[in-house]
PDB file of C-alpha atoms in Angstrom:
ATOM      1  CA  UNK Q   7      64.609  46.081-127.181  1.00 51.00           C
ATOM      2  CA  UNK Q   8      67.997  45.375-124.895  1.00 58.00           C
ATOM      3  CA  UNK Q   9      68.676  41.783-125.532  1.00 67.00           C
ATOM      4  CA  UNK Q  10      70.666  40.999-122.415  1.00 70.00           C
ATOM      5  CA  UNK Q  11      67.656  42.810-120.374  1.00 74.00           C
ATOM      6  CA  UNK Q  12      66.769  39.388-118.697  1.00 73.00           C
ATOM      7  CA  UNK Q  13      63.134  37.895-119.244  1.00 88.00           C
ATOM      8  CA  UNK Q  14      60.718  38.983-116.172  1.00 87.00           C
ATOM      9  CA  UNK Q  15      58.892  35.618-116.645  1.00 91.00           C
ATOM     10  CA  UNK Q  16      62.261  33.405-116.496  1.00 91.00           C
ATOM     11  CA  UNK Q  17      63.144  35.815-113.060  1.00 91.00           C
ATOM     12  CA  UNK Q  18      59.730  34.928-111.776  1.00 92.00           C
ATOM     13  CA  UNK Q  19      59.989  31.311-112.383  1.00 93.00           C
ATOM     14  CA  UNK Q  20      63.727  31.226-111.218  1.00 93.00           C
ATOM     15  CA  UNK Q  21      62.583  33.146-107.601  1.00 93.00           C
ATOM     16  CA  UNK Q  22      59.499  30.967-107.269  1.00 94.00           C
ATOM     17  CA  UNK Q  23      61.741  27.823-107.889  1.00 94.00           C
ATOM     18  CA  UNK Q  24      64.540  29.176-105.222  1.00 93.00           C
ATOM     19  CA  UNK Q  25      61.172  29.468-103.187  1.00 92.00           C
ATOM     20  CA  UNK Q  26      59.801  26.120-103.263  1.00 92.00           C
ATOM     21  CA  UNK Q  27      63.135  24.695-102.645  1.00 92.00           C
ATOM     22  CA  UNK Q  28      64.048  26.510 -99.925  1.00 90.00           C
ATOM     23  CA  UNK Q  29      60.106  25.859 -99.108  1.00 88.00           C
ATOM     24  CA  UNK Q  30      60.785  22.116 -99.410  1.00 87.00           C
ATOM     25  CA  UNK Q  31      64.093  22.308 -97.232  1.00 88.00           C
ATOM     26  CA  UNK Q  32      62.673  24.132 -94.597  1.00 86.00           C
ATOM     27  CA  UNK Q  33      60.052  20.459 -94.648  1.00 83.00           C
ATOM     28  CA  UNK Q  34      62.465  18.588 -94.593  1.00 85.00           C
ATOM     29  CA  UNK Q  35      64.060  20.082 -91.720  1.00 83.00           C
ATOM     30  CA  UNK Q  36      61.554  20.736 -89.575  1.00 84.00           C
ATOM     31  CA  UNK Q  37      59.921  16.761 -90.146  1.00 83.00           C
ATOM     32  CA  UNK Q  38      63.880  15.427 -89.576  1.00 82.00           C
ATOM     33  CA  UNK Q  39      63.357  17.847 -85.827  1.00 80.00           C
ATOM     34  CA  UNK Q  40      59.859  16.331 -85.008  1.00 78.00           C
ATOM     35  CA  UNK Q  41      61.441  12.606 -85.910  1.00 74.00           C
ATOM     36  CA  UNK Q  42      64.418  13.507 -83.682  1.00 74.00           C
ATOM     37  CA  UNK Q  43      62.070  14.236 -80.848  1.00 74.00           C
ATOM     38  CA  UNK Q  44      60.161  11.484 -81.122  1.00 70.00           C
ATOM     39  CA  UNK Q  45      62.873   8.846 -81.040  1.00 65.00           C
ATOM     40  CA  UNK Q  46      64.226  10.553 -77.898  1.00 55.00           C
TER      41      UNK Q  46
END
């Protein structure tokens, strides 16, 4: 076994976590737009 082969499940959880925070941006964003246009 390589030892510094990284662990698939830790690169899974690291991706999905990038995901949902990029996911969770995106929210943010897009709700900070539709409050924009709504005090307008």
């Amino acid at each position: 076994m390589l030892q510094n082969s990284p662990d698939p499940l830790k690169v899974l959880y690291f991706m999905i976590k990038l995901l949902f925070e990029d996911l969770s941006k995106a929210c943010l964003f897009s709700n900070r737009l539709e409050y924009n246009k709504y005090n307008f």
